[in-house]
């Protein structure tokens, strides 16, 4: 499927959710689904779903609906999850270790090659076979191992410095968990994950009415 | 400030971001800011910002802009961060421990009272003074300690069961990190955090063009 020149941020943010739901249905053996059923499951309108998919040339057939595993595969490709990536994690604290322990990322092609930390008590240890190395060796490691994705799990005060080093050494994608928006050049992709944002949204919702 | 009857999900999701930026500015001693400057900082349009704030009765004065600490305080109140909450964490693995270790939540009134796990090697330990208790005691603990917020950090297969128990014992807010959307009754608030969604968005972005 060909995607149109510029897909809106809102559509892009819904793609992983479609992928999640479709993967679950595929696992449960669901072969096809109408946009109406899919919309009910996902809490979106059927026309919203059709519009979203039209950004990528449209899927599905009138009167048949969507073929679940075909649609799932298409969205996997659109998301770039049909490829393999070399990943490192900077910061081997609890959060870094939690991410290293999660096998789900590997299943989608994100292979964590190494972790890096300043703490001498952590350096030398392994998490699920992933070695924790000295943060000073990170730059050379990136270059020598063709690392494409850098996960930032260091404290807020160190996040920009670590990001700058990653970018300088050729990393093109930053997944940042430090509670600050890191700045990157235009040709680098970044996702700043602010865990507290969802807590505050929850707080708003519980105080509503 | 009085909020209008129903604020859109998109506005609600931007509030924590406003709060984050304003808090940082307040800390740096910034006293006032125009909507134009604020928009530049945040990557939103000035009219978007004015529209968002109008949902809550509007802030700021023509020709003066926004008084940073007043606006920050107003948004804190709107988000319900001027109150104190009793919180528990179900699941004391890496992610649960990472959340327990993060002091930022406490600063906003989310006080983690206890953690719960099935693993006998974890039960009895403490993380930053927060005890890990047996998961079987969670229900009674919720009732006896007026717990309002439940954080779910258990594996996917146990997430719904743990959520059901929390809700049954009176918890009104679920912050779920298991990679599945948990189902809750209408009078309960939930935020399902899917870490992998942001990774997949990043993957899309790095493959764009």
Coordinates of C-alpha atoms in Angstrom, one line a residue:
Chain A
X1 CA 0.0 0.0 0.0
X2 CA 1.2 3.5 -0.8
X3 CA 0.9 6.1 1.8
X4 CA -0.1 9.6 1.0
X5 CA 2.6 12.3 1.3
X6 CA 1.8 13.5 4.8
X7 CA -0.1 11.6 7.4
X8 CA -1.4 13.5 10.4
X9 CA 0.2 13.0 13.8
X10 CA -3.2 11.8 15.2
X11 CA -3.5 9.0 12.6
X12 CA 0.1 7.9 13.2
X13 CA -0.7 7.7 16.9
X14 CA -3.7 5.5 16.3
X15 CA -1.7 3.0 14.1
X16 CA 0.0 1.2 17.0
X17 CA -3.5 0.7 18.6
X18 CA -4.9 -0.8 15.4
X19 CA -1.9 -3.0 15.3
X20 CA -2.4 -4.1 18.9
X21 CA -6.1 -5.0 18.4
X22 CA -5.5 -6.7 15.1
X23 CA -2.6 -8.8 16.4
X24 CA -4.8 -10.0 19.3
X25 CA -7.6 -10.9 17.0
X26 CA -5.2 -12.7 14.7
X27 CA -4.0 -14.7 17.7
X28 CA -7.5 -15.6 18.7
X29 CA -8.2 -16.9 15.2
X30 CA -10.5 -14.1 14.0
X31 CA -10.3 -14.1 10.1
X32 CA -12.3 -11.1 9.2
X33 CA -14.0 -8.1 10.8
X34 CA -16.3 -5.3 9.6
X35 CA -15.3 -1.7 10.2
X36 CA -18.4 -1.5 12.5
X37 CA -17.2 -4.4 14.7
X38 CA -13.7 -3.0 14.8
X39 CA -15.0 0.4 15.7
X40 CA -17.0 -1.0 18.6
X41 CA -14.0 -2.9 19.9
X42 CA -11.7 0.1 19.7
X43 CA -14.0 2.9 20.7
X44 CA -13.7 4.8 17.4
X45 CA -16.3 5.5 14.8
X46 CA -16.4 3.2 11.7
X47 CA -16.0 6.3 9.5
X48 CA -12.9 7.3 11.5
X49 CA -11.4 3.9 10.9
X50 CA -12.1 4.1 7.1
X51 CA -10.6 7.6 6.9
X52 CA -7.5 6.5 8.8
X53 CA -6.9 3.5 6.5
X54 CA -7.6 5.7 3.4
X55 CA -4.4 7.6 4.3
X56 CA -2.6 4.5 3.3
X57 CA -4.6 3.7 0.2
X58 CA -7.4 2.0 2.0
X59 CA -7.9 -1.7 3.0
X60 CA -10.9 -3.9 3.1
X61 CA -13.7 -4.7 0.6
X62 CA -17.3 -3.5 0.5
X63 CA -19.5 -6.1 2.1
X64 CA -16.6 -8.3 3.3
X65 CA -14.9 -6.0 5.8
X66 CA -11.2 -6.4 6.7
X67 CA -9.2 -9.6 6.4
X68 CA -7.6 -9.5 9.9
X69 CA -4.2 -11.0 9.2
X70 CA -3.7 -9.2 5.9
X71 CA -4.6 -5.9 7.5
X72 CA -2.3 -6.7 10.5
X73 CA 0.6 -7.4 8.1
X74 CA 0.0 -4.2 6.2
X75 CA 0.0 -2.1 9.4
X76 CA 3.1 -3.9 10.6
X77 CA 4.9 -2.8 7.4
X78 CA 3.6 0.7 7.6
X79 CA 5.0 0.9 11.1
X80 CA 8.3 -0.5 9.9
X81 CA 8.0 -3.5 12.2
X82 CA 8.9 -5.9 9.4
X83 CA 12.5 -4.9 9.8
X84 CA 15.2 -5.5 12.4
X85 CA 16.8 -2.8 14.5
X86 CA 19.9 -2.6 16.7
X87 CA 19.0 -0.9 20.0
X88 CA 20.9 0.3 23.1
X89 CA 19.7 1.5 26.4
X90 CA 21.5 4.3 28.3
X91 CA 20.8 4.0 32.0
X92 CA 20.5 0.5 33.6
X93 CA 18.4 1.5 36.6
X94 CA 15.0 -0.1 37.3
X95 CA 13.3 1.4 34.2
X96 CA 16.2 0.5 31.9
X97 CA 16.2 -3.1 33.3
X98 CA 12.4 -3.3 32.9
X99 CA 12.7 -2.5 29.2
X100 CA 15.6 -4.9 28.8
X101 CA 13.5 -7.6 30.4
X102 CA 10.5 -7.1 28.2
X103 CA 10.5 -9.7 25.4
X104 CA 7.8 -7.9 23.4
X105 CA 10.1 -5.4 21.8
X106 CA 12.4 -8.1 20.4
X107 CA 9.4 -9.9 18.8
X108 CA 8.8 -6.8 16.8
X109 CA 12.4 -6.5 15.6
X110 CA 13.9 -4.2 18.3
X111 CA 17.0 -6.1 19.4
X112 CA 18.7 -4.7 22.5
X113 CA 22.4 -5.1 22.0
X114 CA 23.8 -3.5 25.1
X115 CA 23.0 -1.3 28.1
X116 CA 25.2 1.5 29.5
X117 CA 25.5 3.0 32.9
X118 CA 27.9 5.1 35.1
X119 CA 27.4 3.0 38.2
X120 CA 30.4 0.7 38.6
X121 CA 28.2 -1.8 40.6
X122 CA 26.0 -2.3 37.5
X123 CA 28.7 -2.3 34.9
X124 CA 29.6 -5.9 34.0
X125 CA 26.2 -7.4 34.9
X126 CA 23.8 -8.8 32.4
X127 CA 20.0 -8.5 32.0
X128 CA 18.5 -11.4 30.0
X129 CA 21.9 -11.8 28.2
X130 CA 22.3 -8.0 27.6
X131 CA 25.5 -6.7 29.0
X132 CA 25.7 -3.5 31.0
X133 CA 28.8 -1.6 29.8
X134 CA 30.5 1.6 31.0
X135 CA 28.7 4.7 29.6
X136 CA 32.1 6.0 28.4
X137 CA 32.2 3.3 25.8
X138 CA 28.8 4.1 24.4
X139 CA 29.9 6.3 21.5
X140 CA 32.3 3.8 20.0
X141 CA 29.8 0.9 20.6
X142 CA 27.2 2.8 18.6
X143 CA 29.5 3.2 15.6
X144 CA 31.0 -0.3 15.7
X145 CA 27.6 -2.1 16.0
X146 CA 25.4 0.0 13.7
X147 CA 23.0 1.0 16.4
X148 CA 19.9 2.7 15.0
X149 CA 17.7 3.2 18.1
X150 CA 18.8 4.7 21.5
X151 CA 16.7 4.4 24.6
X152 CA 17.3 7.1 27.2
X153 CA 16.6 6.0 30.7
X154 CA 19.1 8.2 32.5
X155 CA 18.1 10.9 35.1
X156 CA 16.6 14.2 33.7
X157 CA 19.8 16.2 34.2
X158 CA 21.8 13.8 32.0
X159 CA 19.2 13.1 29.3
X160 CA 20.2 15.9 26.8
X161 CA 24.0 15.1 27.1
X162 CA 23.4 11.3 26.5
X163 CA 21.0 12.1 23.6
X164 CA 23.6 14.5 22.0
X165 CA 26.3 11.7 22.2
X166 CA 23.9 9.2 20.6
X167 CA 23.0 11.6 17.8
X168 CA 26.7 12.6 17.2
X169 CA 27.6 8.9 16.8
X170 CA 24.9 8.3 14.2
X171 CA 21.7 7.2 16.0
X172 CA 18.6 8.3 14.1
X173 CA 15.9 7.4 16.6
X174 CA 15.6 8.4 20.3
X175 CA 13.1 6.8 22.7
X176 CA 13.4 9.1 25.7
X177 CA 12.0 8.2 29.2
X178 CA 13.7 11.0 31.1
X179 CA 11.1 13.5 32.3
X180 CA 12.2 16.2 29.9
X181 CA 11.7 16.8 26.2
X182 CA 15.2 16.3 24.6
X183 CA 16.2 18.3 21.6
X184 CA 17.3 16.7 18.4
X185 CA 18.3 17.7 14.9
X186 CA 15.6 17.6 12.2
X187 CA 16.8 14.4 10.6
X188 CA 16.5 12.5 13.9
X189 CA 13.2 11.0 15.2
X190 CA 12.3 11.2 18.8
X191 CA 9.5 10.1 21.1
X192 CA 9.5 11.7 24.5
X193 CA 7.6 9.4 26.9
X194 CA 6.2 11.3 29.9
X195 CA 4.9 8.6 32.2
X196 CA 3.5 11.3 34.6
X197 CA 1.4 12.8 31.8
X198 CA -0.9 9.8 31.8
X199 CA -1.0 9.8 35.6
X200 CA -2.1 13.5 35.5
X201 CA -4.7 12.6 32.9
X202 CA -6.0 9.9 35.2
X203 CA -6.1 12.4 38.0
X204 CA -8.2 14.8 36.0
X205 CA -10.6 12.0 35.1
X206 CA -11.0 10.8 38.7
X207 CA -11.8 14.4 39.7
X208 CA -14.3 15.0 36.9
X209 CA -18.0 15.5 37.7
Chain B
X1 CA -12.0 28.8 37.2
X2 CA -15.0 27.0 36.2
X3 CA -14.7 24.3 33.6
X4 CA -17.2 23.9 30.8
X5 CA -19.4 20.8 31.0
X6 CA -17.4 18.5 28.8
X7 CA -13.8 19.0 27.8
X8 CA -12.5 17.0 24.8
X9 CA -10.1 14.2 25.3
X10 CA -7.5 16.0 23.2
X11 CA -7.6 19.1 25.5
X12 CA -7.3 16.9 28.6
X13 CA -4.3 15.2 27.1
X14 CA -2.6 18.5 26.5
X15 CA -3.1 19.7 30.1
X16 CA -0.2 17.7 31.6
X17 CA 2.1 19.1 28.9
X18 CA 1.1 22.7 29.7
X19 CA 1.7 21.9 33.4
X20 CA 5.1 20.4 32.7
X21 CA 6.3 23.5 30.7
X22 CA 4.8 26.0 33.1
X23 CA 6.3 24.3 36.1
X24 CA 9.8 24.4 34.5
X25 CA 9.4 28.1 33.7
X26 CA 8.2 28.8 37.2
X27 CA 11.3 27.0 38.5
X28 CA 13.5 29.1 36.2
X29 CA 12.0 32.2 37.6
X30 CA 9.9 33.2 34.5
X31 CA 7.1 35.5 35.7
X32 CA 5.0 36.0 32.6
X33 CA 4.7 34.6 29.1
X34 CA 2.7 35.6 26.0
X35 CA 0.6 32.9 24.3
X36 CA 2.9 33.4 21.3
X37 CA 6.0 32.6 23.3
X38 CA 4.3 29.7 25.0
X39 CA 3.1 28.3 21.6
X40 CA 6.7 28.5 20.2
X41 CA 8.1 26.6 23.2
X42 CA 5.4 23.9 23.1
X43 CA 5.0 23.5 19.3
X44 CA 1.3 24.5 19.4
X45 CA -0.3 27.5 17.7
X46 CA -1.2 30.5 19.9
X47 CA -4.9 30.2 19.0
X48 CA -4.8 26.5 20.0
X49 CA -3.5 27.5 23.4
X50 CA -6.1 30.2 23.9
X51 CA -8.9 27.8 22.8
X52 CA -7.6 25.1 25.2
X53 CA -7.6 27.6 28.1
X54 CA -11.1 28.9 27.2
X55 CA -12.5 25.4 28.0
X56 CA -11.7 26.3 31.6
X57 CA -12.9 29.9 31.5
X58 CA -9.7 31.3 30.0
X59 CA -6.7 32.7 31.7
X60 CA -4.4 35.6 30.9
X61 CA -5.0 39.2 30.0
X62 CA -4.9 41.0 26.7
X63 CA -1.5 42.7 26.4
X64 CA 0.0 41.1 29.4
X65 CA 0.0 37.4 28.6
X66 CA -0.1 34.7 31.2
X67 CA 1.2 35.0 34.8
X68 CA 3.3 31.8 34.9
X69 CA 2.9 30.7 38.5
X70 CA -0.9 31.6 38.6
X71 CA -1.5 29.7 35.4
X72 CA 0.6 26.8 36.7
X73 CA -1.5 26.7 40.0
X74 CA -4.8 26.8 38.1
X75 CA -3.8 23.9 35.9
X76 CA -2.5 22.0 38.9
X77 CA -6.0 22.4 40.5
X78 CA -7.8 21.4 37.2
X79 CA -5.7 18.3 37.1
X80 CA -6.5 17.5 40.7
X81 CA -2.8 17.7 41.7
X82 CA -3.6 20.0 44.7
X83 CA -4.9 17.0 46.6
X84 CA -3.3 14.0 48.2
X85 CA -3.9 10.4 47.0
X86 CA -3.2 7.0 48.5
X87 CA -1.7 4.7 45.9
X88 CA -0.7 1.0 45.7
X89 CA 1.3 -0.8 43.1
X90 CA 0.4 -4.4 42.1
X91 CA 3.5 -6.1 40.7
X92 CA 6.9 -5.4 42.3
X93 CA 9.1 -6.3 39.3
X94 CA 11.5 -3.9 37.6
X95 CA 8.7 -1.6 36.3
X96 CA 6.8 -1.5 39.7
X97 CA 10.1 -0.8 41.4
X98 CA 11.0 1.9 38.9
X99 CA 7.7 3.6 39.7
X100 CA 8.1 3.2 43.4
X101 CA 11.6 4.8 43.2
X102 CA 10.5 7.8 41.2
X103 CA 10.0 10.7 43.7
X104 CA 8.2 12.9 41.2
X105 CA 4.8 11.3 41.8
X106 CA 4.9 11.9 45.5
X107 CA 5.7 15.6 44.9
X108 CA 2.3 15.8 43.1
X109 CA 0.4 14.1 45.9
X110 CA 0.5 10.5 44.8
X111 CA 1.8 8.7 47.9
X112 CA 2.7 5.1 47.3
X113 CA 1.6 3.2 50.5
X114 CA 2.5 -0.4 49.6
X115 CA 3.4 -2.8 46.8
X116 CA 2.1 -6.3 46.2
X117 CA 3.6 -9.3 44.5
X118 CA 3.2 -13.1 44.3
X119 CA 6.9 -13.7 44.4
X120 CA 8.0 -14.8 47.9
X121 CA 11.5 -13.6 47.3
X122 CA 10.2 -10.0 46.9
X123 CA 7.5 -10.1 49.7
X124 CA 9.0 -8.5 52.8
X125 CA 11.5 -6.2 51.0
X126 CA 11.1 -2.5 50.9
X127 CA 11.7 0.0 48.0
X128 CA 12.4 3.5 49.3
X129 CA 10.5 2.7 52.5
X130 CA 7.5 1.2 50.6
X131 CA 6.9 -2.4 51.7
X132 CA 6.3 -5.3 49.3
X133 CA 3.4 -7.3 50.7
X134 CA 1.8 -10.6 49.6
X135 CA -0.7 -10.0 46.8
X136 CA -3.3 -12.0 48.7
X137 CA -3.5 -9.2 51.3
X138 CA -4.1 -6.5 48.7
X139 CA -7.9 -6.5 48.9
X140 CA -8.0 -5.9 52.7
X141 CA -5.2 -3.4 52.5
X142 CA -7.2 -1.3 50.0
X143 CA -10.2 -1.2 52.2
X144 CA -8.3 -0.5 55.5
X145 CA -6.0 2.2 54.0
X146 CA -8.5 4.1 51.8
X147 CA -6.5 3.5 48.7
X148 CA -7.8 5.6 45.7
X149 CA -5.3 4.8 43.0
X150 CA -4.1 1.3 41.8
X151 CA -1.1 0.9 39.6
X152 CA -1.1 -2.3 37.7
X153 CA 2.4 -3.7 36.8
X154 CA 1.6 -7.4 36.7
X155 CA 2.0 -9.5 33.6
X156 CA -0.6 -9.2 30.9
X157 CA -2.3 -12.5 31.9
X158 CA -3.0 -11.3 35.4
X159 CA -3.9 -7.6 34.7
X160 CA -7.6 -8.0 34.4
X161 CA -7.9 -10.2 37.6
X162 CA -5.8 -7.7 39.6
X163 CA -7.8 -4.8 38.2
X164 CA -11.1 -6.5 39.1
X165 CA -10.0 -7.1 42.7
X166 CA -8.9 -3.4 43.0
X167 CA -12.2 -2.2 41.7
X168 CA -14.2 -4.6 43.9
X169 CA -12.4 -3.2 46.9
X170 CA -13.3 0.3 46.1
X171 CA -10.4 1.7 44.0
X172 CA -11.7 4.4 41.6
X173 CA -8.6 4.9 39.4
X174 CA -6.5 2.4 37.6
X175 CA -3.1 3.2 36.1
X176 CA -2.4 0.2 34.0
X177 CA 1.1 -0.7 32.5
X178 CA 0.3 -4.3 31.5
X179 CA 0.2 -4.5 27.7
X180 CA -3.5 -5.0 27.5
X181 CA -6.5 -2.6 27.8
X182 CA -8.2 -3.6 31.1
X183 CA -11.9 -3.3 31.4
X184 CA -13.5 -1.3 34.2
X185 CA -17.0 -0.2 35.2
X186 CA -18.2 3.2 34.1
X187 CA -17.6 4.9 37.5
X188 CA -13.9 4.0 37.5
X189 CA -11.2 5.9 35.6
X190 CA -8.5 4.1 33.8
X191 CA -5.3 5.0 31.9
X192 CA -3.9 2.1 29.9
X193 CA -0.2 2.9 29.2
X194 CA 1.1 1.1 26.2
X195 CA 4.8 1.7 26.2
X196 CA 5.2 -0.1 22.9
X197 CA 2.8 2.2 21.2
X198 CA 5.3 5.1 21.4
X199 CA 8.1 2.7 20.2
X200 CA 6.0 1.9 17.1
X201 CA 5.3 5.5 16.5
X202 CA 9.0 6.1 16.7
X203 CA 9.5 3.3 14.2
X204 CA 7.0 4.8 11.8
X205 CA 8.8 8.2 12.1
X206 CA 12.2 6.8 11.4
X207 CA 11.0 5.0 8.3
X208 CA 9.1 8.1 7.0
X209 CA 10.3 9.6 3.7

